[in-house]
PDB file of C-alpha atoms in Angstrom:
ATOM      1  CA  SER A  29      26.192-180.278 -81.045  1.00  0.00           C
ATOM      2  CA  GLN A  30      27.924-180.945 -84.304  1.00  0.00           C
ATOM      3  CA  THR A  31      27.473-178.799 -87.380  1.00  0.00           C
ATOM      4  CA  ILE A  32      28.913-179.003 -90.848  1.00  0.00           C
ATOM      5  CA  HIS A  33      29.436-176.051 -93.154  1.00  0.00           C
ATOM      6  CA  GLN A  34      29.995-175.949 -96.880  1.00  0.00           C
ATOM      7  CA  TRP A  35      30.696-173.018 -99.147  1.00  0.00           C
ATOM      8  CA  PRO A  36      29.921-171.652-101.531  1.00  0.00           C
ATOM      9  CA  ALA A  37      26.291-172.703-101.822  1.00  0.00           C
ATOM     10  CA  THR A  38      26.233-172.223-105.584  1.00  0.00           C
ATOM     11  CA  LEU A  39      28.972-171.744-108.133  1.00  0.00           C
ATOM     12  CA  VAL A  40      29.057-171.162-111.868  1.00  0.00           C
ATOM     13  CA  GLN A  41      32.462-171.662-113.456  1.00  0.00           C
ATOM     14  CA  PRO A  42      33.766-171.774-117.015  1.00  0.00           C
ATOM     15  CA  VAL A  43      35.354-174.902-118.423  1.00  0.00           C
ATOM     16  CA  GLY A  44      39.055-174.986-117.675  1.00  0.00           C
ATOM     17  CA  SER A  45      38.864-172.832-114.588  1.00  0.00           C
ATOM     18  CA  PRO A  46      40.071-174.008-111.152  1.00  0.00           C
ATOM     19  CA  LEU A  47      37.820-175.110-108.314  1.00  0.00           C
ATOM     20  CA  SER A  48      38.001-175.006-104.563  1.00  0.00           C
ATOM     21  CA  LEU A  49      35.140-176.145-102.348  1.00  0.00           C
ATOM     22  CA  GLU A  50      35.517-176.051 -98.610  1.00  0.00           C
ATOM     23  CA  CYS A  51      33.910-178.033 -95.828  1.00  0.00           C
ATOM     24  CA  THR A  52      34.358-177.561 -92.097  1.00  0.00           C
ATOM     25  CA  VAL A  53      32.940-179.458 -89.163  1.00  0.00           C
ATOM     26  CA  GLU A  54      32.340-178.163 -85.654  1.00  0.00           C
ATOM     27  CA  GLY A  55      31.703-179.968 -82.403  1.00  0.00           C
ATOM     28  CA  THR A  56      33.594-183.187 -83.032  1.00  0.00           C
ATOM     29  CA  SER A  57      37.196-184.342 -83.162  1.00  0.00           C
ATOM     30  CA  ASN A  58      38.952-186.605 -85.651  1.00  0.00           C
ATOM     31  CA  PRO A  59      35.876-187.304 -87.758  1.00  0.00           C
ATOM     32  CA  ASN A  60      35.908-189.261 -90.982  1.00  0.00           C
ATOM     33  CA  LEU A  61      35.226-186.801 -93.791  1.00  0.00           C
ATOM     34  CA  TYR A  62      33.672-187.512 -97.181  1.00  0.00           C
ATOM     35  CA  TRP A  63      33.048-185.795-100.502  1.00  0.00           C
ATOM     36  CA  TYR A  64      30.154-187.010-102.637  1.00  0.00           C
ATOM     37  CA  ARG A  65      28.841-185.865-105.986  1.00  0.00           C
ATOM     38  CA  GLN A  66      25.247-186.136-107.112  1.00  0.00           C
ATOM     39  CA  ALA A  67      24.482-185.632-110.785  1.00  0.00           C
ATOM     40  CA  ALA A  68      21.038-184.236-111.604  1.00  0.00           C
ATOM     41  CA  GLY A  69      18.370-186.793-110.721  1.00  0.00           C
ATOM     42  CA  ARG A  70      20.927-189.406-109.760  1.00  0.00           C
ATOM     43  CA  GLY A  71      22.256-191.090-106.640  1.00  0.00           C
ATOM     44  CA  LEU A  72      25.341-190.230-104.642  1.00  0.00           C
ATOM     45  CA  GLN A  73      28.824-191.080-105.832  1.00  0.00           C
ATOM     46  CA  LEU A  74      31.599-191.182-103.253  1.00  0.00           C
ATOM     47  CA  LEU A  75      34.587-189.196-104.499  1.00  0.00           C
ATOM     48  CA  PHE A  76      36.998-189.054-101.564  1.00  0.00           C
ATOM     49  CA  TYR A  77      37.135-189.905 -97.919  1.00  0.00           C
ATOM     50  CA  SER A  78      39.608-189.141 -95.169  1.00  0.00           C
ATOM     51  CA  VAL A  79      40.165-190.800 -91.807  1.00  0.00           C
ATOM     52  CA  GLY A  80      42.704-188.236 -90.608  1.00  0.00           C
ATOM     53  CA  ILE A  81      44.822-185.183 -91.454  1.00  0.00           C
ATOM     54  CA  GLY A  82      46.663-185.704 -94.697  1.00  0.00           C
ATOM     55  CA  GLN A  83      45.013-189.103 -95.301  1.00  0.00           C
ATOM     56  CA  ILE A  84      42.935-189.147 -98.465  1.00  0.00           C
ATOM     57  CA  SER A  85      41.407-192.110-100.257  1.00  0.00           C
ATOM     58  CA  SER A  86      40.121-191.661-103.780  1.00  0.00           C
ATOM     59  CA  GLU A  87      37.213-193.722-105.002  1.00  0.00           C
ATOM     60  CA  VAL A  88      36.943-192.496-108.566  1.00  0.00           C
ATOM     61  CA  PRO A  89      39.845-191.458-110.841  1.00  0.00           C
ATOM     62  CA  GLN A  90      39.144-188.016-112.257  1.00  0.00           C
ATOM     63  CA  ASN A  91      40.486-184.500-112.437  1.00  0.00           C
ATOM     64  CA  LEU A  92      39.421-183.720-108.886  1.00  0.00           C
ATOM     65  CA  SER A  93      41.569-183.884-105.774  1.00  0.00           C
ATOM     66  CA  ALA A  94      40.955-183.522-102.060  1.00  0.00           C
ATOM     67  CA  SER A  95      43.001-182.346 -99.123  1.00  0.00           C
ATOM     68  CA  ARG A  96      42.591-182.297 -95.374  1.00  0.00           C
ATOM     69  CA  PRO A  97      44.911-179.641 -94.012  1.00  0.00           C
ATOM     70  CA  GLN A  98      43.288-179.577 -90.571  1.00  0.00           C
ATOM     71  CA  ASP A  99      41.349-182.097 -88.511  1.00  0.00           C
ATOM     72  CA  ARG A 100      37.955-180.605 -89.309  1.00  0.00           C
ATOM     73  CA  GLN A 101      38.579-179.098 -92.725  1.00  0.00           C
ATOM     74  CA  PHE A 102      38.141-180.893 -96.031  1.00  0.00           C
ATOM     75  CA  ILE A 103      38.787-179.256 -99.393  1.00  0.00           C
ATOM     76  CA  LEU A 104      37.812-180.407-102.872  1.00  0.00           C
ATOM     77  CA  SER A 105      39.839-178.973-105.734  1.00  0.00           C
ATOM     78  CA  SER A 106      40.389-179.078-109.433  1.00  0.00           C
ATOM     79  CA  LYS A 107      42.991-177.400-111.606  1.00  0.00           C
ATOM     80  CA  LYS A 108      40.797-177.414-114.711  1.00  0.00           C
ATOM     81  CA  LEU A 109      37.078-178.029-114.615  1.00  0.00           C
ATOM     82  CA  LEU A 110      35.277-180.128-117.209  1.00  0.00           C
ATOM     83  CA  LEU A 111      31.636-179.918-118.235  1.00  0.00           C
ATOM     84  CA  SER A 112      31.116-183.321-116.635  1.00  0.00           C
ATOM     85  CA  ASP A 113      32.120-181.909-113.252  1.00  0.00           C
ATOM     86  CA  SER A 114      28.760-180.155-112.953  1.00  0.00           C
ATOM     87  CA  GLY A 115      26.666-181.481-110.111  1.00  0.00           C
ATOM     88  CA  PHE A 116      25.717-181.189-106.484  1.00  0.00           C
ATOM     89  CA  TYR A 117      28.666-181.697-104.159  1.00  0.00           C
ATOM     90  CA  LEU A 118      28.023-182.868-100.642  1.00  0.00           C
ATOM     91  CA  CYS A 119      30.439-183.049 -97.768  1.00  0.00           C
ATOM     92  CA  ALA A 120      29.735-185.408 -94.889  1.00  0.00           C
ATOM     93  CA  TRP A 121      31.280-186.389 -91.599  1.00  0.00           C
ATOM     94  CA  GLY A 122      30.964-189.600 -89.659  1.00  0.00           C
ATOM     95  CA  VAL A 123      32.582-191.797 -87.073  1.00  0.00           C
ATOM     96  CA  PHE A 124      33.581-195.426 -87.189  1.00  0.00           C
ATOM     97  CA  ARG A 125      30.658-197.696 -88.079  1.00  0.00           C
ATOM     98  CA  ASN A 126      28.089-194.958 -87.734  1.00  0.00           C
ATOM     99  CA  GLU A 127      25.866-192.787 -89.865  1.00  0.00           C
ATOM    100  CA  GLN A 128      27.193-189.898 -91.865  1.00  0.00           C
ATOM    101  CA  PHE A 129      25.892-186.372 -91.484  1.00  0.00           C
ATOM    102  CA  PHE A 130      25.742-184.168 -94.517  1.00  0.00           C
ATOM    103  CA  GLY A 131      26.336-180.515 -95.175  1.00  0.00           C
ATOM    104  CA  PRO A 132      24.004-178.266 -97.189  1.00  0.00           C
ATOM    105  CA  GLY A 133      25.868-178.928-100.448  1.00  0.00           C
ATOM    106  CA  THR A 134      27.302-176.862-103.286  1.00  0.00           C
ATOM    107  CA  ARG A 135      25.598-176.693-106.666  1.00  0.00           C
ATOM    108  CA  LEU A 136      28.314-176.420-109.299  1.00  0.00           C
ATOM    109  CA  THR A 137      27.539-175.544-112.892  1.00  0.00           C
ATOM    110  CA  VAL A 138      30.360-175.692-115.398  1.00  0.00           C
ATOM    111  CA  LEU A 139      29.651-173.779-118.610  1.00  0.00           C
TER     112      LEU A 139
ATOM    113  CA  ALA B  26      29.978-207.040-104.412  1.00  0.00           C
ATOM    114  CA  GLN B  27      28.373-204.413-102.239  1.00  0.00           C
ATOM    115  CA  LYS B  28      25.192-203.113-103.765  1.00  0.00           C
ATOM    116  CA  VAL B  29      21.989-201.339-102.836  1.00  0.00           C
ATOM    117  CA  THR B  30      18.957-201.534-105.101  1.00  0.00           C
ATOM    118  CA  GLN B  31      15.987-199.230-104.868  1.00  0.00           C
ATOM    119  CA  ALA B  32      13.830-200.515-107.683  1.00  0.00           C
ATOM    120  CA  GLN B  33      11.181-197.814-107.358  1.00  0.00           C
ATOM    121  CA  THR B  34      12.429-194.744-109.161  1.00  0.00           C
ATOM    122  CA  GLU B  35       9.346-192.629-108.484  1.00  0.00           C
ATOM    123  CA  ILE B  36       6.225-193.071-106.406  1.00  0.00           C
ATOM    124  CA  SER B  37       3.214-190.779-106.322  1.00  0.00           C
ATOM    125  CA  VAL B  38       0.524-191.031-103.667  1.00  0.00           C
ATOM    126  CA  VAL B  39      -2.313-188.926-102.386  1.00  0.00           C
ATOM    127  CA  GLU B  40      -2.078-187.460 -98.914  1.00  0.00           C
ATOM    128  CA  LYS B  41      -3.023-189.847 -96.085  1.00  0.00           C
ATOM    129  CA  GLU B  42      -2.163-192.924 -98.096  1.00  0.00           C
ATOM    130  CA  ASP B  43       0.415-195.348 -96.729  1.00  0.00           C
ATOM    131  CA  VAL B  44       3.490-195.902 -98.858  1.00  0.00           C
ATOM    132  CA  THR B  45       6.371-198.384 -98.692  1.00  0.00           C
ATOM    133  CA  LEU B  46       9.784-197.718-100.174  1.00  0.00           C
ATOM    134  CA  ASP B  47      11.751-200.844-101.009  1.00  0.00           C
ATOM    135  CA  CYS B  48      15.441-201.423-100.453  1.00  0.00           C
ATOM    136  CA  VAL B  49      17.382-204.594-101.260  1.00  0.00           C
ATOM    137  CA  TYR B  50      21.065-204.901-100.461  1.00  0.00           C
ATOM    138  CA  GLU B  51      23.928-207.229-101.288  1.00  0.00           C
ATOM    139  CA  THR B  52      27.025-207.759 -99.186  1.00  0.00           C
ATOM    140  CA  ARG B  53      29.416-210.541 -98.248  1.00  0.00           C
ATOM    141  CA  ASP B  54      30.212-208.926 -94.912  1.00  0.00           C
ATOM    142  CA  THR B  55      28.677-210.431 -91.800  1.00  0.00           C
ATOM    143  CA  THR B  56      28.819-207.091 -90.018  1.00  0.00           C
ATOM    144  CA  TYR B  57      27.249-204.195 -91.835  1.00  0.00           C
ATOM    145  CA  TYR B  58      24.952-201.249 -91.265  1.00  0.00           C
ATOM    146  CA  LEU B  59      21.903-199.986 -93.110  1.00  0.00           C
ATOM    147  CA  PHE B  60      20.554-196.453 -93.285  1.00  0.00           C
ATOM    148  CA  TRP B  61      17.749-194.385 -94.696  1.00  0.00           C
ATOM    149  CA  TYR B  62      18.186-190.744 -95.630  1.00  0.00           C
ATOM    150  CA  LYS B  63      15.707-188.135 -96.815  1.00  0.00           C
ATOM    151  CA  GLN B  64      16.656-185.486 -99.361  1.00  0.00           C
ATOM    152  CA  PRO B  65      14.074-182.669 -99.509  1.00  0.00           C
ATOM    153  CA  PRO B  66      14.101-180.159-102.383  1.00  0.00           C
ATOM    154  CA  SER B  67      16.675-178.064-100.529  1.00  0.00           C
ATOM    155  CA  GLY B  68      19.208-180.813-101.233  1.00  0.00           C
ATOM    156  CA  GLU B  69      20.652-181.564 -97.825  1.00  0.00           C
ATOM    157  CA  LEU B  70      20.495-185.222 -96.824  1.00  0.00           C
ATOM    158  CA  VAL B  71      18.752-185.852 -93.536  1.00  0.00           C
ATOM    159  CA  PHE B  72      19.583-188.980 -91.578  1.00  0.00           C
ATOM    160  CA  LEU B  73      16.504-191.019 -90.612  1.00  0.00           C
ATOM    161  CA  ILE B  74      17.604-194.352 -89.208  1.00  0.00           C
ATOM    162  CA  ARG B  75      20.513-196.744 -88.710  1.00  0.00           C
ATOM    163  CA  ARG B  76      20.311-200.506 -88.311  1.00  0.00           C
ATOM    164  CA  ASN B  77      23.157-202.941 -87.744  1.00  0.00           C
ATOM    165  CA  SER B  78      23.213-206.441 -89.150  1.00  0.00           C
ATOM    166  CA  PHE B  79      22.731-208.055 -85.737  1.00  0.00           C
ATOM    167  CA  ASP B  80      19.541-206.207 -84.943  1.00  0.00           C
ATOM    168  CA  GLU B  81      16.537-207.331 -86.957  1.00  0.00           C
ATOM    169  CA  GLN B  82      14.040-205.689 -84.692  1.00  0.00           C
ATOM    170  CA  ASN B  83      11.677-203.435 -86.591  1.00  0.00           C
ATOM    171  CA  GLU B  84      11.584-199.780 -85.695  1.00  0.00           C
ATOM    172  CA  ILE B  85       8.739-197.316 -85.496  1.00  0.00           C
ATOM    173  CA  SER B  86       9.128-193.580 -85.144  1.00  0.00           C
ATOM    174  CA  GLY B  87       5.883-191.687 -85.394  1.00  0.00           C
ATOM    175  CA  ARG B  88       4.507-192.212 -88.901  1.00  0.00           C
ATOM    176  CA  TYR B  89       7.727-193.887 -90.032  1.00  0.00           C
ATOM    177  CA  SER B  90       8.503-197.571 -89.696  1.00  0.00           C
ATOM    178  CA  TRP B  91      11.255-199.811 -90.970  1.00  0.00           C
ATOM    179  CA  ASN B  92      11.212-203.529 -91.687  1.00  0.00           C
ATOM    180  CA  PHE B  93      14.634-205.223 -91.726  1.00  0.00           C
ATOM    181  CA  GLN B  94      14.686-208.820 -92.966  1.00  0.00           C
ATOM    182  CA  LYS B  95      18.059-210.504 -93.378  1.00  0.00           C
ATOM    183  CA  SER B  96      16.451-213.557 -95.006  1.00  0.00           C
ATOM    184  CA  THR B  97      15.467-211.461 -98.007  1.00  0.00           C
ATOM    185  CA  SER B  98      18.262-208.840 -97.659  1.00  0.00           C
ATOM    186  CA  SER B  99      15.687-206.109 -97.470  1.00  0.00           C
ATOM    187  CA  PHE B 100      15.299-202.962 -95.415  1.00  0.00           C
ATOM    188  CA  ASN B 101      11.981-201.403 -96.356  1.00  0.00           C
ATOM    189  CA  PHE B 102      10.619-198.074 -95.198  1.00  0.00           C
ATOM    190  CA  THR B 103       6.928-197.344 -94.684  1.00  0.00           C
ATOM    191  CA  ILE B 104       5.314-193.969 -94.220  1.00  0.00           C
ATOM    192  CA  THR B 105       1.862-194.163 -92.694  1.00  0.00           C
ATOM    193  CA  ALA B 106      -0.732-191.481 -93.468  1.00  0.00           C
ATOM    194  CA  SER B 107       1.618-189.645 -95.803  1.00  0.00           C
ATOM    195  CA  GLN B 108       1.755-185.851 -95.837  1.00  0.00           C
ATOM    196  CA  VAL B 109       2.817-183.341 -98.462  1.00  0.00           C
ATOM    197  CA  VAL B 110       5.928-182.576 -96.387  1.00  0.00           C
ATOM    198  CA  ASP B 111       7.051-186.168 -96.921  1.00  0.00           C
ATOM    199  CA  SER B 112       7.709-185.362-100.576  1.00  0.00           C
ATOM    200  CA  ALA B 113      11.417-185.906-101.127  1.00  0.00           C
ATOM    201  CA  VAL B 114      13.964-188.314-102.518  1.00  0.00           C
ATOM    202  CA  TYR B 115      14.702-191.153-100.128  1.00  0.00           C
ATOM    203  CA  PHE B 116      17.982-193.024-100.155  1.00  0.00           C
ATOM    204  CA  CYS B 117      18.822-196.381 -98.661  1.00  0.00           C
ATOM    205  CA  ALA B 118      22.507-196.964 -97.885  1.00  0.00           C
ATOM    206  CA  LEU B 119      24.815-199.784 -96.824  1.00  0.00           C
ATOM    207  CA  LEU B 120      27.933-199.281 -94.696  1.00  0.00           C
ATOM    208  CA  TYR B 121      30.556-201.998 -95.026  1.00  0.00           C
ATOM    209  CA  ASN B 122      34.265-202.302 -94.228  1.00  0.00           C
ATOM    210  CA  ASN B 123      33.488-200.002 -91.287  1.00  0.00           C
ATOM    211  CA  ASN B 124      33.841-196.848 -93.384  1.00  0.00           C
ATOM    212  CA  ASP B 125      32.593-197.467 -96.922  1.00  0.00           C
ATOM    213  CA  MET B 126      29.068-196.292 -97.667  1.00  0.00           C
ATOM    214  CA  ARG B 127      27.167-197.383-100.760  1.00  0.00           C
ATOM    215  CA  PHE B 128      23.943-195.549-101.621  1.00  0.00           C
ATOM    216  CA  GLY B 129      21.009-196.735-103.669  1.00  0.00           C
ATOM    217  CA  ALA B 130      19.824-194.656-106.607  1.00  0.00           C
ATOM    218  CA  GLY B 131      17.015-193.178-104.538  1.00  0.00           C
ATOM    219  CA  THR B 132      13.217-193.144-104.750  1.00  0.00           C
ATOM    220  CA  ARG B 133      11.437-189.882-105.472  1.00  0.00           C
ATOM    221  CA  LEU B 134       8.241-189.709-103.436  1.00  0.00           C
ATOM    222  CA  THR B 135       5.567-187.194-104.363  1.00  0.00           C
ATOM    223  CA  VAL B 136       2.647-186.766-101.994  1.00  0.00           C
ATOM    224  CA  LYS B 137      -0.223-184.866-103.546  1.00  0.00           C
ATOM    225  CA  PRO B 138      -2.778-182.964-101.464  1.00  0.00           C
TER     226      PRO B 138
END
């Protein structure tokens, strides 16, 4: 069966510091991978998605970036965090025309 | 434009009551897919159901049922005999262009004992 891992589970970072969140998927090959952000009490905002290694589509211009160095690994990064980057970050995987399955999420607080 | 509207921000019911969560969508695509997800307090989104635009048959799974009506662009979710464990935020979502997913703002359901 497929599983999706995210780490860390929680993170507190100062403004201006770098960020690296990692997501890995097991039990499937060539999945579509997604990064979402959920602000407190709000819906989900799609940040990036990838249909293959090295292929990244950005939905929202911001100071975040994403990379997919391996088929089942998806990384969300920032060189300098802003206060507005605080939120709950969710990674998801899916296949063509089907539902997406979500990881446990990372709660990021930028102080 | 692709859009999902969940007009009910919060709903509070007493255990054993039935409750319906509304979802209205907009899309120009003729082929699309609709989903419901549950987000318990732990935060992880749990997939509940998927419906494609060619299948208007209603679905029942235990206490959960879904009513898909293309004529009104709605995909409503009913919980029968609600339980405290049903307390969560529920999201309706629309998949279009084969890969793009648009989520509604969510409905927070509180079931009181």
